[in-house]
Coordinates of C-alpha atoms and ligand atoms in Angstrom, one line a residue:
M1 CA 0.0 0.0 0.0
C2 CA 1.1 3.5 -0.8
G3 CA 2.7 4.0 -4.1
I4 CA 6.1 5.7 -4.7
V5 CA 7.5 7.0 -7.9
G6 CA 10.8 8.8 -8.4
V7 CA 12.4 10.2 -11.6
A8 CA 15.9 11.6 -12.1
G9 CA 16.7 13.4 -15.3
R10 CA 13.7 13.6 -17.5
I11 CA 12.2 16.8 -19.0
N12 CA 8.8 17.4 -17.5
A13 CA 9.4 14.6 -14.9
E14 CA 6.0 15.7 -13.4
S15 CA 4.1 14.1 -16.2
V16 CA 5.8 10.7 -15.7
L17 CA 5.3 11.0 -12.0
V18 CA 1.6 11.7 -12.3
E19 CA 1.1 8.9 -14.9
G20 CA 3.0 6.6 -12.5
L21 CA 0.7 7.6 -9.7
R22 CA -2.3 6.8 -11.8
R23 CA -0.9 3.3 -12.4
L24 CA -0.1 2.9 -8.7
E25 CA -3.4 4.2 -7.5
Y26 CA -4.5 0.6 -6.8
R27 CA -2.0 0.8 -3.8
G28 CA -3.9 3.6 -2.0
Y29 CA -6.0 6.6 -2.8
D30 CA -6.4 8.5 0.4
S31 CA -4.2 11.3 -0.9
A32 CA -1.6 12.0 -3.6
G33 CA 1.4 14.3 -3.8
I34 CA 4.4 15.3 -5.8
A35 CA 7.6 17.3 -5.4
V36 CA 10.0 18.4 -8.1
Q37 CA 13.3 20.0 -8.2
T38 CA 12.7 23.1 -10.5
A39 CA 15.3 24.5 -12.8
E40 CA 15.3 27.7 -10.8
G41 CA 16.4 25.9 -7.7
P42 CA 13.6 25.5 -5.2
L43 CA 11.7 22.3 -4.6
L44 CA 8.1 22.7 -5.3
R45 CA 5.4 20.5 -3.9
A46 CA 1.6 19.9 -4.5
R47 CA -0.6 17.6 -2.5
A48 CA -4.3 16.9 -2.3
A49 CA -6.6 14.7 -0.3
G50 CA -8.3 12.1 -2.4
K51 CA -7.3 10.7 -5.7
V52 CA -4.6 11.5 -8.3
S53 CA -7.2 13.6 -10.2
A54 CA -7.4 15.9 -7.2
L55 CA -3.7 16.3 -7.2
E56 CA -3.6 17.2 -10.9
A57 CA -6.1 19.9 -10.2
A58 CA -3.9 21.2 -7.5
M59 CA -0.7 21.3 -9.6
T60 CA 0.4 24.7 -11.0
P61 CA 2.4 25.3 -14.2
E62 CA 5.5 26.3 -12.2
L63 CA 5.6 22.8 -10.8
T64 CA 7.9 21.4 -13.4
G65 CA 11.4 19.9 -13.4
A66 CA 13.6 17.0 -14.4
T67 CA 13.8 15.4 -11.0
G68 CA 11.0 14.6 -8.6
I69 CA 9.1 12.2 -6.4
A70 CA 5.4 11.4 -6.0
H71 CA 3.2 9.3 -3.8
T72 CA -0.3 7.9 -3.5
R73 CA -1.3 7.2 0.1
W74 CA -3.2 4.6 2.1
A75 CA -3.1 6.2 5.5
T76 CA -1.8 4.3 8.5
H77 CA -0.7 7.2 10.8
G78 CA -2.9 10.3 10.6
A79 CA -6.1 11.1 8.8
P80 CA -6.3 11.1 5.0
T81 CA -5.9 14.9 4.8
E82 CA -3.8 17.2 2.6
G83 CA -1.6 18.0 5.6
N84 CA -0.8 14.4 6.1
A85 CA -0.2 13.7 2.3
H86 CA 3.3 12.9 1.2
P87 CA 5.8 14.2 0.1
H88 CA 6.7 15.5 3.6
R89 CA 9.2 18.4 3.7
A90 CA 11.8 19.3 6.3
G91 CA 14.4 22.0 5.4
R92 CA 16.0 21.0 2.1
V93 CA 14.4 17.6 2.0
C94 CA 11.2 16.1 0.6
V95 CA 10.4 12.5 1.3
V96 CA 7.7 9.9 0.3
H97 CA 7.3 6.8 2.3
N98 CA 5.5 3.5 2.1
G99 CA 5.2 1.4 5.4
I100 CA 5.4 2.2 9.1
I101 CA 8.2 3.7 11.1
E102 CA 7.7 1.8 14.3
N103 CA 10.0 4.0 16.4
F104 CA 8.6 7.3 15.0
K105 CA 7.4 8.6 18.4
V106 CA 10.8 8.5 20.0
L107 CA 12.4 10.0 16.9
R108 CA 9.8 12.7 16.7
E109 CA 10.3 13.7 20.4
T110 CA 14.0 13.8 20.0
L111 CA 13.8 15.9 16.8
Q112 CA 11.2 18.2 18.5
N113 CA 13.5 18.7 21.5
E114 CA 16.1 19.8 19.0
G115 CA 13.7 22.5 17.8
R116 CA 12.3 20.9 14.7
E117 CA 8.7 21.5 14.0
F118 CA 6.4 18.9 12.6
A119 CA 3.6 19.7 10.1
S120 CA 1.8 16.4 10.0
E121 CA 0.6 13.5 12.2
T122 CA 2.4 10.9 10.1
D123 CA 5.2 8.6 11.1
S124 CA 6.8 9.4 7.8
E125 CA 7.7 13.0 8.5
V126 CA 10.5 11.9 10.8
I127 CA 12.4 10.6 7.8
A128 CA 12.5 14.0 6.2
H129 CA 13.7 15.6 9.4
L130 CA 16.3 12.9 10.0
L131 CA 17.7 13.3 6.5
D132 CA 17.8 17.1 6.7
R133 CA 19.5 16.8 10.1
E134 CA 22.3 14.5 8.6
L135 CA 22.7 17.0 5.7
D136 CA 23.0 19.9 8.3
R137 CA 25.7 17.9 10.0
G138 CA 27.7 18.0 6.7
Q139 CA 27.1 14.5 5.4
A140 CA 27.0 13.9 1.7
P141 CA 23.5 12.7 0.5
K142 CA 24.4 9.0 0.2
D143 CA 26.0 9.0 3.7
A144 CA 23.1 11.0 5.1
L145 CA 20.7 8.4 3.7
L146 CA 22.7 5.5 5.2
A147 CA 22.9 7.2 8.5
V148 CA 19.1 7.7 8.5
L149 CA 18.4 4.1 7.6
E150 CA 20.4 3.0 10.7
Q151 CA 18.0 5.0 12.9
L152 CA 14.7 3.7 11.4
E153 CA 12.8 0.7 12.8
G154 CA 10.0 -0.9 10.9
A155 CA 9.1 -1.9 7.4
F156 CA 9.3 0.7 4.7
A157 CA 10.3 1.9 1.2
L158 CA 11.2 5.5 0.7
A159 CA 12.3 8.0 -1.9
A160 CA 13.7 11.5 -1.2
I161 CA 15.0 14.6 -3.1
I162 CA 17.1 17.4 -1.8
E163 CA 16.9 21.0 -2.8
G164 CA 19.8 22.0 -4.9
E165 CA 20.7 18.4 -5.8
T166 CA 19.2 18.8 -9.3
D167 CA 19.6 15.3 -10.6
L168 CA 19.4 13.1 -7.6
V169 CA 16.8 10.8 -6.1
L170 CA 17.6 8.7 -3.0
G171 CA 15.7 5.5 -2.2
A172 CA 15.7 2.6 0.2
R173 CA 13.7 -0.5 0.9
R174 CA 13.3 -2.6 4.0
G175 CA 10.2 -4.8 4.1
A176 CA 8.3 -3.0 1.4
P177 CA 8.7 -3.1 -2.4
L178 CA 10.8 -0.7 -4.4
V179 CA 12.5 -1.2 -7.8
A180 CA 15.0 1.0 -9.5
A181 CA 14.9 1.3 -13.3
I182 CA 17.0 2.7 -16.1
G183 CA 15.8 4.4 -19.3
D184 CA 17.5 6.6 -21.9
G185 CA 19.4 9.2 -19.8
V186 CA 16.8 8.9 -17.1
C187 CA 16.5 6.6 -14.1
F188 CA 13.6 5.8 -11.8
L189 CA 12.4 4.4 -8.5
A190 CA 8.9 2.9 -8.1
S191 CA 6.9 0.6 -5.8
D192 CA 5.9 -1.4 -8.8
I193 CA 7.5 -1.6 -12.3
M194 CA 4.1 -1.0 -13.8
A195 CA 4.4 2.7 -12.7
I196 CA 7.2 3.3 -15.2
A197 CA 6.5 0.6 -17.9
G198 CA 7.1 2.1 -21.3
E199 CA 9.7 4.6 -19.9
A200 CA 12.2 2.1 -18.4
R201 CA 14.4 -0.3 -20.4
S202 CA 15.8 -2.3 -17.5
V203 CA 14.9 -2.9 -13.9
I204 CA 16.9 -3.5 -10.8
Y205 CA 14.9 -5.5 -8.2
L206 CA 16.3 -3.9 -5.1
E207 CA 16.9 -6.4 -2.3
E208 CA 15.9 -6.3 1.3
G209 CA 17.8 -3.5 3.1
D210 CA 19.2 -1.9 -0.1
A211 CA 19.6 1.8 -0.5
A212 CA 19.8 3.4 -4.0
V213 CA 21.4 6.6 -5.3
V214 CA 19.5 7.4 -8.5
R215 CA 20.9 9.8 -11.1
P216 CA 20.1 10.2 -14.8
S217 CA 23.3 8.4 -15.6
G218 CA 22.6 5.3 -13.5
V219 CA 21.7 3.7 -10.2
D220 CA 24.3 3.0 -7.4
V221 CA 23.1 0.4 -4.9
Y222 CA 24.3 -0.2 -1.3
D223 CA 23.4 -3.2 0.8
S224 CA 22.2 -3.1 4.3
A225 CA 25.8 -2.9 5.5
G226 CA 26.3 0.2 3.4
Q227 CA 28.6 -1.6 0.9
A228 CA 28.3 -0.8 -2.8
V229 CA 26.8 -3.8 -4.5
T230 CA 25.9 -4.8 -8.1
R231 CA 22.4 -6.1 -8.5
P232 CA 21.4 -7.8 -11.7
L233 CA 19.6 -5.8 -14.4
S234 CA 16.4 -7.4 -15.9
P235 CA 14.6 -6.3 -19.0
A236 CA 11.5 -4.1 -18.2
S237 CA 8.9 -6.0 -20.0
V238 CA 5.6 -5.4 -18.3
S239 CA 2.9 -5.1 -20.9
M240 CA 0.6 -2.2 -20.2
V241 CA -1.9 -3.5 -22.6
L242 CA -3.6 -5.5 -19.9
A243 CA -3.8 -2.5 -17.6
E244 CA -6.3 -0.7 -19.8
K245 CA -10.0 -1.0 -19.2
G246 CA -10.9 -1.6 -22.9
N247 CA -14.7 -1.7 -23.4
H248 CA -15.5 -2.4 -19.8
R249 CA -16.9 0.0 -17.4
H250 CA -14.6 -1.0 -14.6
F251 CA -11.3 -2.9 -14.2
M252 CA -13.2 -5.4 -12.0
Q253 CA -15.6 -6.2 -14.8
K254 CA -12.8 -6.5 -17.3
E255 CA -10.9 -8.8 -14.9
I256 CA -13.9 -11.0 -14.3
Y257 CA -14.2 -11.4 -18.1
E258 CA -10.5 -12.1 -18.5
Q259 CA -10.8 -15.2 -16.4
P260 CA -11.3 -17.9 -19.1
E261 CA -8.1 -16.7 -20.7
V262 CA -5.9 -16.2 -17.7
V263 CA -7.1 -19.3 -15.9
G264 CA -6.4 -21.2 -19.1
R265 CA -2.9 -19.7 -19.2
T266 CA -2.3 -20.6 -15.6
L267 CA -3.5 -24.1 -16.0
A268 CA -1.3 -24.5 -19.1
A269 CA 1.7 -23.7 -16.9
Y270 CA 1.0 -26.7 -14.7
V271 CA -0.8 -29.2 -16.7
D272 CA 0.1 -31.3 -19.7
A273 CA -3.3 -31.7 -21.3
V274 CA -2.0 -34.1 -24.0
S275 CA -0.6 -36.7 -21.6
G276 CA -3.2 -35.9 -19.0
C277 CA -0.9 -35.2 -16.1
V278 CA 0.3 -32.4 -14.0
R279 CA 4.0 -31.6 -14.8
P280 CA 6.3 -32.1 -11.8
R281 CA 7.7 -28.9 -10.5
E282 CA 11.4 -28.8 -9.8
G283 CA 12.0 -28.9 -6.1
I284 CA 8.4 -29.9 -5.1
D285 CA 8.1 -33.5 -4.0
F286 CA 4.8 -34.0 -2.1
S287 CA 5.7 -37.5 -1.2
Q288 CA 8.4 -36.1 1.2
I289 CA 5.9 -33.7 2.8
T290 CA 3.9 -34.9 5.7
R291 CA 1.9 -31.7 6.4
L292 CA 1.3 -28.6 4.4
F293 CA 0.5 -25.2 5.9
I294 CA -1.3 -22.9 3.6
V295 CA -1.1 -19.2 4.6
G296 CA -2.7 -16.1 3.1
C297 CA -4.8 -13.1 3.8
G298 CA -8.4 -12.3 2.7
T299 CA -9.3 -13.8 -0.6
A300 CA -6.0 -15.6 -0.8
S301 CA -6.8 -17.4 2.5
Y302 CA -10.1 -18.5 1.1
A303 CA -8.3 -19.9 -1.9
G304 CA -6.2 -21.8 0.6
Q305 CA -9.3 -23.1 2.4
I306 CA -10.8 -24.4 -0.8
A307 CA -7.4 -26.1 -1.6
E308 CA -7.5 -27.7 1.8
Y309 CA -10.5 -29.8 0.7
W310 CA -8.8 -30.7 -2.5
F311 CA -5.4 -31.7 -1.1
E312 CA -6.9 -33.8 1.6
A313 CA -9.4 -35.5 -0.6
V314 CA -7.2 -36.0 -3.7
S315 CA -3.8 -36.6 -2.2
G316 CA -4.4 -37.5 1.5
L317 CA -1.9 -34.8 2.5
P318 CA -2.9 -33.2 5.8
V319 CA -3.3 -29.4 5.3
K320 CA -3.6 -26.6 7.8
V321 CA -4.8 -23.3 6.6
D322 CA -3.9 -20.1 8.5
I323 CA -4.6 -16.4 8.2
A324 CA -1.1 -14.8 7.9
S325 CA -1.7 -12.1 10.5
E326 CA -2.6 -14.8 13.1
F327 CA -0.1 -17.4 12.0
R328 CA 2.9 -15.1 12.3
Y329 CA 2.3 -14.3 15.9
R330 CA 0.9 -17.5 17.3
N331 CA 4.1 -19.5 17.6
P332 CA 2.9 -22.4 15.4
A333 CA 4.3 -25.8 16.3
F334 CA 6.1 -27.5 13.4
L335 CA 6.8 -31.1 12.8
E336 CA 9.4 -32.9 10.8
G337 CA 8.2 -33.0 7.1
D338 CA 6.1 -29.8 7.3
A339 CA 6.2 -27.5 4.3
A340 CA 4.4 -24.2 3.9
L341 CA 2.7 -22.6 0.9
F342 CA 2.0 -18.8 0.9
I343 CA -0.6 -17.2 -1.3
S344 CA -0.5 -13.6 -2.4
Q345 CA -1.4 -11.8 -5.6
S346 CA 1.3 -9.2 -5.2
G347 CA 3.8 -11.3 -3.4
E348 CA 4.3 -8.3 -1.1
T349 CA 1.5 -8.8 1.4
A350 CA 3.3 -7.8 4.6
D351 CA 1.7 -10.4 6.9
T352 CA 2.1 -13.2 4.5
L353 CA 5.7 -12.3 3.8
E354 CA 6.5 -12.3 7.5
A355 CA 4.8 -15.7 7.9
L356 CA 7.0 -17.0 5.1
R357 CA 10.1 -15.7 6.8
L358 CA 9.0 -17.3 10.0
C359 CA 8.7 -20.7 8.3
K360 CA 12.1 -20.2 6.6
R361 CA 13.7 -19.5 9.9
A362 CA 12.1 -22.7 11.2
G363 CA 13.6 -24.7 8.4
L364 CA 10.4 -25.5 6.5
T365 CA 10.4 -25.8 2.7
T366 CA 8.5 -22.6 1.6
I367 CA 6.5 -22.3 -1.6
A368 CA 5.3 -18.9 -2.8
L369 CA 2.1 -18.9 -4.9
V370 CA 2.2 -15.4 -6.4
N371 CA 1.1 -13.5 -9.4
S372 CA 4.1 -11.2 -9.3
P373 CA 7.2 -13.2 -10.3
H374 CA 9.7 -10.6 -9.1
S375 CA 8.0 -9.9 -5.8
S376 CA 9.7 -10.3 -2.4
M377 CA 7.9 -13.6 -1.7
A378 CA 8.9 -15.0 -5.0
R379 CA 12.5 -14.1 -4.3
E380 CA 12.6 -15.3 -0.7
A381 CA 10.7 -18.6 -0.9
D382 CA 12.5 -21.8 -1.7
L383 CA 10.1 -22.5 -4.6
V384 CA 7.7 -20.5 -6.7
A385 CA 4.3 -21.6 -8.0
P386 CA 3.2 -18.9 -10.4
T387 CA -0.3 -17.6 -11.3
L388 CA -0.5 -15.9 -14.7
A389 CA -3.4 -13.6 -14.1
G390 CA -1.6 -10.5 -15.5
P391 CA -1.9 -7.2 -13.7
E392 CA -5.0 -7.0 -11.5
I393 CA -6.0 -3.4 -11.0
G394 CA -9.5 -3.7 -9.4
V395 CA -8.9 -3.7 -5.6
A396 CA -11.4 -6.6 -5.1
S397 CA -9.5 -9.7 -6.3
T398 CA -11.2 -11.8 -9.0
K399 CA -9.0 -13.2 -11.7
A400 CA -6.1 -13.6 -9.2
F401 CA -8.3 -15.7 -7.0
T402 CA -9.4 -18.1 -9.7
C403 CA -5.9 -18.4 -11.0
Q404 CA -4.8 -19.2 -7.5
L405 CA -7.5 -21.9 -7.3
S406 CA -6.3 -23.3 -10.7
A407 CA -2.7 -23.5 -9.6
L408 CA -3.7 -25.0 -6.2
A409 CA -6.0 -27.6 -7.9
S410 CA -3.1 -28.6 -10.2
L411 CA -0.8 -28.9 -7.2
A412 CA -3.3 -31.1 -5.4
V413 CA -3.4 -33.4 -8.4
L414 CA 0.4 -33.4 -8.5
A415 CA 0.4 -34.3 -4.8
G416 CA -2.0 -37.1 -5.4
A417 CA 0.2 -38.5 -8.1
Q418 CA 3.4 -38.1 -6.1
R419 CA 1.9 -39.7 -3.0
G420 CA 0.6 -42.7 -5.0
R421 CA -3.0 -41.8 -4.4
L422 CA -4.0 -41.3 -8.0
S423 CA -3.7 -43.8 -10.8
A424 CA -2.7 -42.4 -14.2
E425 CA -6.3 -42.7 -15.2
Q426 CA -7.6 -40.8 -12.2
Q427 CA -4.9 -38.1 -12.8
A428 CA -6.0 -37.7 -16.4
G429 CA -9.6 -37.4 -15.2
H430 CA -8.7 -34.5 -12.9
V431 CA -6.6 -32.9 -15.6
A432 CA -9.5 -33.1 -18.1
N433 CA -11.8 -31.7 -15.5
L434 CA -9.5 -28.7 -14.9
M435 CA -8.9 -28.1 -18.6
S436 CA -12.7 -27.7 -19.0
V437 CA -12.6 -24.7 -16.6
P438 CA -11.9 -21.9 -19.2
S439 CA -14.9 -22.9 -21.4
L440 CA -17.2 -23.5 -18.5
M441 CA -16.2 -20.1 -17.1
A442 CA -17.0 -18.5 -20.5
A443 CA -20.4 -20.2 -20.3
A444 CA -21.0 -19.1 -16.7
L445 CA -20.3 -15.5 -17.6
K446 CA -23.5 -15.6 -19.7
I447 CA -25.6 -15.2 -16.5
E448 CA -24.5 -11.6 -16.4
Q449 CA -28.0 -10.2 -17.3
E450 CA -29.9 -12.3 -14.7
I451 CA -27.4 -11.2 -12.1
D452 CA -27.7 -7.6 -13.1
A453 CA -31.5 -7.8 -12.7
L454 CA -31.2 -9.6 -9.3
A455 CA -28.6 -7.1 -8.1
T456 CA -31.1 -4.2 -8.5
E457 CA -33.0 -5.6 -5.6
L458 CA -30.1 -6.8 -3.6
A459 CA -28.6 -3.4 -3.6
H460 CA -31.3 -2.4 -1.0
A461 CA -30.5 -5.3 1.4
S462 CA -29.0 -4.4 4.7
I463 CA -27.6 -7.8 5.3
V464 CA -26.8 -10.7 3.0
L465 CA -25.8 -14.2 4.1
Y466 CA -23.9 -16.7 1.9
L467 CA -24.2 -20.4 2.6
G468 CA -22.2 -23.4 1.1
R469 CA -20.9 -26.8 2.0
N470 CA -17.5 -28.4 1.4
E471 CA -15.4 -26.2 -1.0
F472 CA -18.5 -24.0 -1.4
F473 CA -18.2 -22.9 2.2
P474 CA -14.9 -21.0 1.6
L475 CA -16.5 -19.8 -1.6
A476 CA -19.4 -18.5 0.5
L477 CA -16.9 -16.6 2.6
E478 CA -15.3 -15.2 -0.5
G479 CA -18.7 -14.2 -1.9
A480 CA -19.6 -12.3 1.3
L481 CA -16.2 -10.6 1.4
K482 CA -16.5 -9.5 -2.3
L483 CA -20.0 -8.0 -1.5
K484 CA -18.7 -6.2 1.6
E485 CA -15.6 -4.9 -0.1
I486 CA -17.3 -3.1 -3.0
S487 CA -20.9 -2.6 -2.0
Y488 CA -20.5 -1.9 1.7
I489 CA -23.4 -4.2 2.5
H490 CA -23.0 -6.3 5.6
A491 CA -22.5 -9.8 4.3
E492 CA -21.3 -13.0 6.1
G493 CA -20.6 -16.5 4.8
Y494 CA -21.4 -19.6 6.8
A495 CA -21.0 -23.3 6.4
A496 CA -24.6 -24.3 5.6
G497 CA -24.6 -27.0 8.3
E498 CA -23.3 -24.5 10.9
L499 CA -26.2 -22.1 10.4
K500 CA -28.5 -23.9 13.0
H501 CA -25.7 -23.5 15.6
G502 CA -26.2 -19.8 15.9
P503 CA -26.3 -17.6 12.8
I504 CA -29.9 -18.7 12.1
A505 CA -30.9 -16.2 14.7
L506 CA -30.1 -13.5 12.1
I507 CA -32.8 -14.8 9.8
E508 CA -36.0 -12.8 9.6
E509 CA -38.5 -11.7 7.0
D510 CA -36.7 -10.7 3.7
V511 CA -33.1 -11.3 4.8
A512 CA -31.4 -12.3 1.6
V513 CA -29.6 -15.6 1.8
I514 CA -27.5 -16.7 -1.2
V515 CA -27.0 -20.5 -1.2
I516 CA -24.3 -22.0 -3.4
A517 CA -26.1 -25.3 -4.1
P518 CA -24.7 -27.4 -7.0
H519 CA -26.5 -30.7 -7.6
D520 CA -23.6 -32.7 -6.0
A521 CA -23.4 -35.4 -3.3
L522 CA -24.4 -32.9 -0.6
F523 CA -27.2 -31.3 -2.5
N524 CA -29.9 -32.7 -0.2
K525 CA -28.1 -31.5 2.9
T526 CA -27.9 -28.0 1.5
R527 CA -31.5 -28.2 0.5
S528 CA -32.3 -28.8 4.2
S529 CA -30.5 -25.6 5.1
I530 CA -32.6 -23.8 2.4
Q531 CA -35.8 -25.1 4.0
E532 CA -34.6 -23.9 7.5
V533 CA -34.0 -20.4 6.4
R534 CA -37.1 -20.2 4.2
A535 CA -39.3 -21.4 7.0
R536 CA -38.1 -18.3 8.8
G537 CA -39.0 -15.9 6.0
A538 CA -35.6 -15.5 4.3
R539 CA -35.5 -14.6 0.6
V540 CA -33.4 -17.4 -0.8
I541 CA -31.3 -17.1 -4.0
A542 CA -29.7 -20.3 -5.2
I543 CA -26.6 -20.5 -7.3
T544 CA -27.2 -23.9 -8.8
D545 CA -27.4 -25.9 -12.0
E546 CA -30.3 -27.4 -14.1
P547 CA -30.9 -30.5 -11.9
G548 CA -30.5 -28.4 -8.8
A549 CA -33.0 -25.8 -10.1
S550 CA -35.6 -28.3 -10.9
E551 CA -35.5 -29.9 -7.5
L552 CA -35.6 -26.5 -5.8
E553 CA -38.6 -25.3 -7.8
G554 CA -41.1 -23.6 -5.5
E555 CA -38.6 -23.5 -2.6
I556 CA -36.5 -20.5 -3.6
S557 CA -37.1 -16.9 -4.5
A558 CA -34.6 -16.7 -7.4
Q559 CA -31.9 -18.8 -9.0
L560 CA -28.7 -18.2 -10.9
L561 CA -28.1 -21.1 -13.3
L562 CA -24.6 -22.2 -13.8
P563 CA -23.5 -25.0 -16.2
R564 CA -23.4 -28.5 -14.7
L565 CA -20.1 -28.7 -12.8
T566 CA -18.1 -31.5 -11.3
G567 CA -14.8 -32.0 -9.5
M568 CA -12.4 -29.2 -8.7
A569 CA -13.7 -27.2 -11.6
A570 CA -16.9 -26.6 -9.7
P571 CA -15.8 -24.0 -7.1
I572 CA -13.5 -22.3 -9.6
V573 CA -16.3 -21.8 -12.2
S574 CA -18.9 -20.9 -9.5
S575 CA -16.6 -18.0 -8.4
V576 CA -17.8 -16.2 -11.5
A577 CA -21.4 -16.0 -10.0
V578 CA -20.4 -14.5 -6.7
Q579 CA -18.0 -12.1 -8.3
L580 CA -20.6 -10.8 -10.8
L581 CA -23.2 -10.6 -8.1
A582 CA -21.0 -8.4 -5.9
Y583 CA -20.0 -6.3 -9.0
Y584 CA -23.6 -5.6 -10.1
V585 CA -24.8 -4.8 -6.6
A586 CA -22.0 -2.3 -6.3
V587 CA -22.8 -0.8 -9.7
H588 CA -26.4 -0.4 -8.7
K589 CA -25.4 1.1 -5.4
G590 CA -23.1 3.5 -7.2
T591 CA -20.0 2.8 -5.1
D592 CA -16.5 3.1 -6.3
V593 CA -16.1 -0.4 -7.7
D594 CA -12.4 -0.4 -8.5
Q595 CA -11.3 1.6 -5.6
P596 CA -13.6 0.9 -2.7
R597 CA -13.3 3.0 0.5
N598 CA -10.6 2.2 3.1
L599 CA -9.0 -0.5 1.0
A600 CA -5.9 -0.9 -1.0
K601 CA -4.8 -3.5 -3.4
S602 CA -1.5 -4.8 -2.0
V603 CA -1.3 -4.6 1.7
T604 CA 2.3 -4.0 2.4
V605 CA 1.8 -2.8 6.0
E606 CA 0.8 -4.8 9.0
Ligands
HGA701 N1 2.7 5.4 7.5 C1 2.6 6.2 6.3 C2 2.6 5.4 5.0 C3 1.4 4.5 5.0 C4 1.5 3.3 4.1 O1 2.6 2.9 3.6 N2 0.4 2.7 3.8 O2 0.5 1.5 3.0 C5 1.3 7.1 6.3 O3 0.4 6.8 7.1 O4 1.3 8.1 5.6

């Protein structure tokens, strides 16, 4: 969360900075700000509460130069006001920061006792003062930066410019993402390479603890001990094509529609459809693993919960799913043969990254299931299991989720094969089932109009419950989360069989209950749950298939018909229904679908 961009040595750097912020807005949109080194000498700054468009309106023609920094904020310390917007200024220095400075109070008090005045409530402002203080003490910019880094505790990425240093941007990362990049006579810093795609030729993925001195002619990198180091250059190849909305009204809608393609692409990376098997992945041998921890946050943790059903049923491998923010602090007990798999779209989710580090320290084999191949988690895990969803811009995850499920389903089959639980024929059956997902998803997307109609009514609901059994229980949780995130309607997911143990007390006349009820082995059990809520006046909407619908006739208020689904394909394809439902309810409510309030895409703070 929070997006940083820095540019050294490009005419009208402000235009690249603002464009970069637009592309980083998924990381936070509480406020935006920019500072540039003008040709005349002074640093000029503009900031605005709200989105990048508000910042643009606040920028004057004088705010132009070849070197500058910019920031889009997701507030952790201090309200989302203009006064708390980055860049923060102290003396000659302007700073932008992503993360949390944990010892900011002590630092702030010390600096105030020295007579320094603070203008914001943020933790970030201390960085500007510390840097300015080191410069006042006569340190050169690079040494001043290294001296400041020694004083900071917490996880962060930062960029700074100094008045009078006309072609210099300083940067550093510790526990938050930051890349440096090189173009033609211009160099950059950014939280995400997407911010500067098209401008940069090559990228340096800064490592944990690195500091960077960025000038138009190149980037000097220093490791956490302050030693000059050479980091490899990679080609900057992010395609921006996928980051356009095309004909769609919102990125979320576009991303829902991309699923047949990106799920197909992800499956193709795991599965050999011709021979009907899942390709072994170098370094992953499930026959040597006796228990698998799966760790993630939010939607990613629900993908993990669905995978728990799959791994245990298909491969007999015991699985334990944890929420990263709990796992990392609960002193988990490990056993010989444990391995851990971490799920994160960005590969930068702070809690999940720390959980990964904890497992590494404990000596477990760690697997990162990430969408971002150069992310911290991808670099730090022993093994990487990629998803190929492409850039996901909508804050509410859709295609990243179904790609995670596709990769996890493939790994569950691989585990089944490696652990001797699946014959070649059974494996081929699972592979064929998974390979049918893209076309089934394309068919499922055709329910859009029915969903649109249903959503008009649901938009007025004050509470919506989602029910499901087996893998459809975590999908019910995901459906409820999606609705909450973008429509702000209070929604909860429950295991259908658990309802009678408490949550049924919530049911009264006209409470909307969405039941995911495919006509599978547990259909009749789910049907009983439908009777129970209906008897208490609930308005039941069933997400089901033809056979399910005909059995439920007269027992439900509305239905959403999906194709007939079996095996692991079923929850993956059914995701489309809960995603579209949340999307259309939000559209009817008129909320900000792609950038819902209080959220940010990649949660790089605790
Ligand atoms: N702590 C800083 C930066 C917040 C952040 O990185 N959010 O993801 C602030 O509150 O401004």
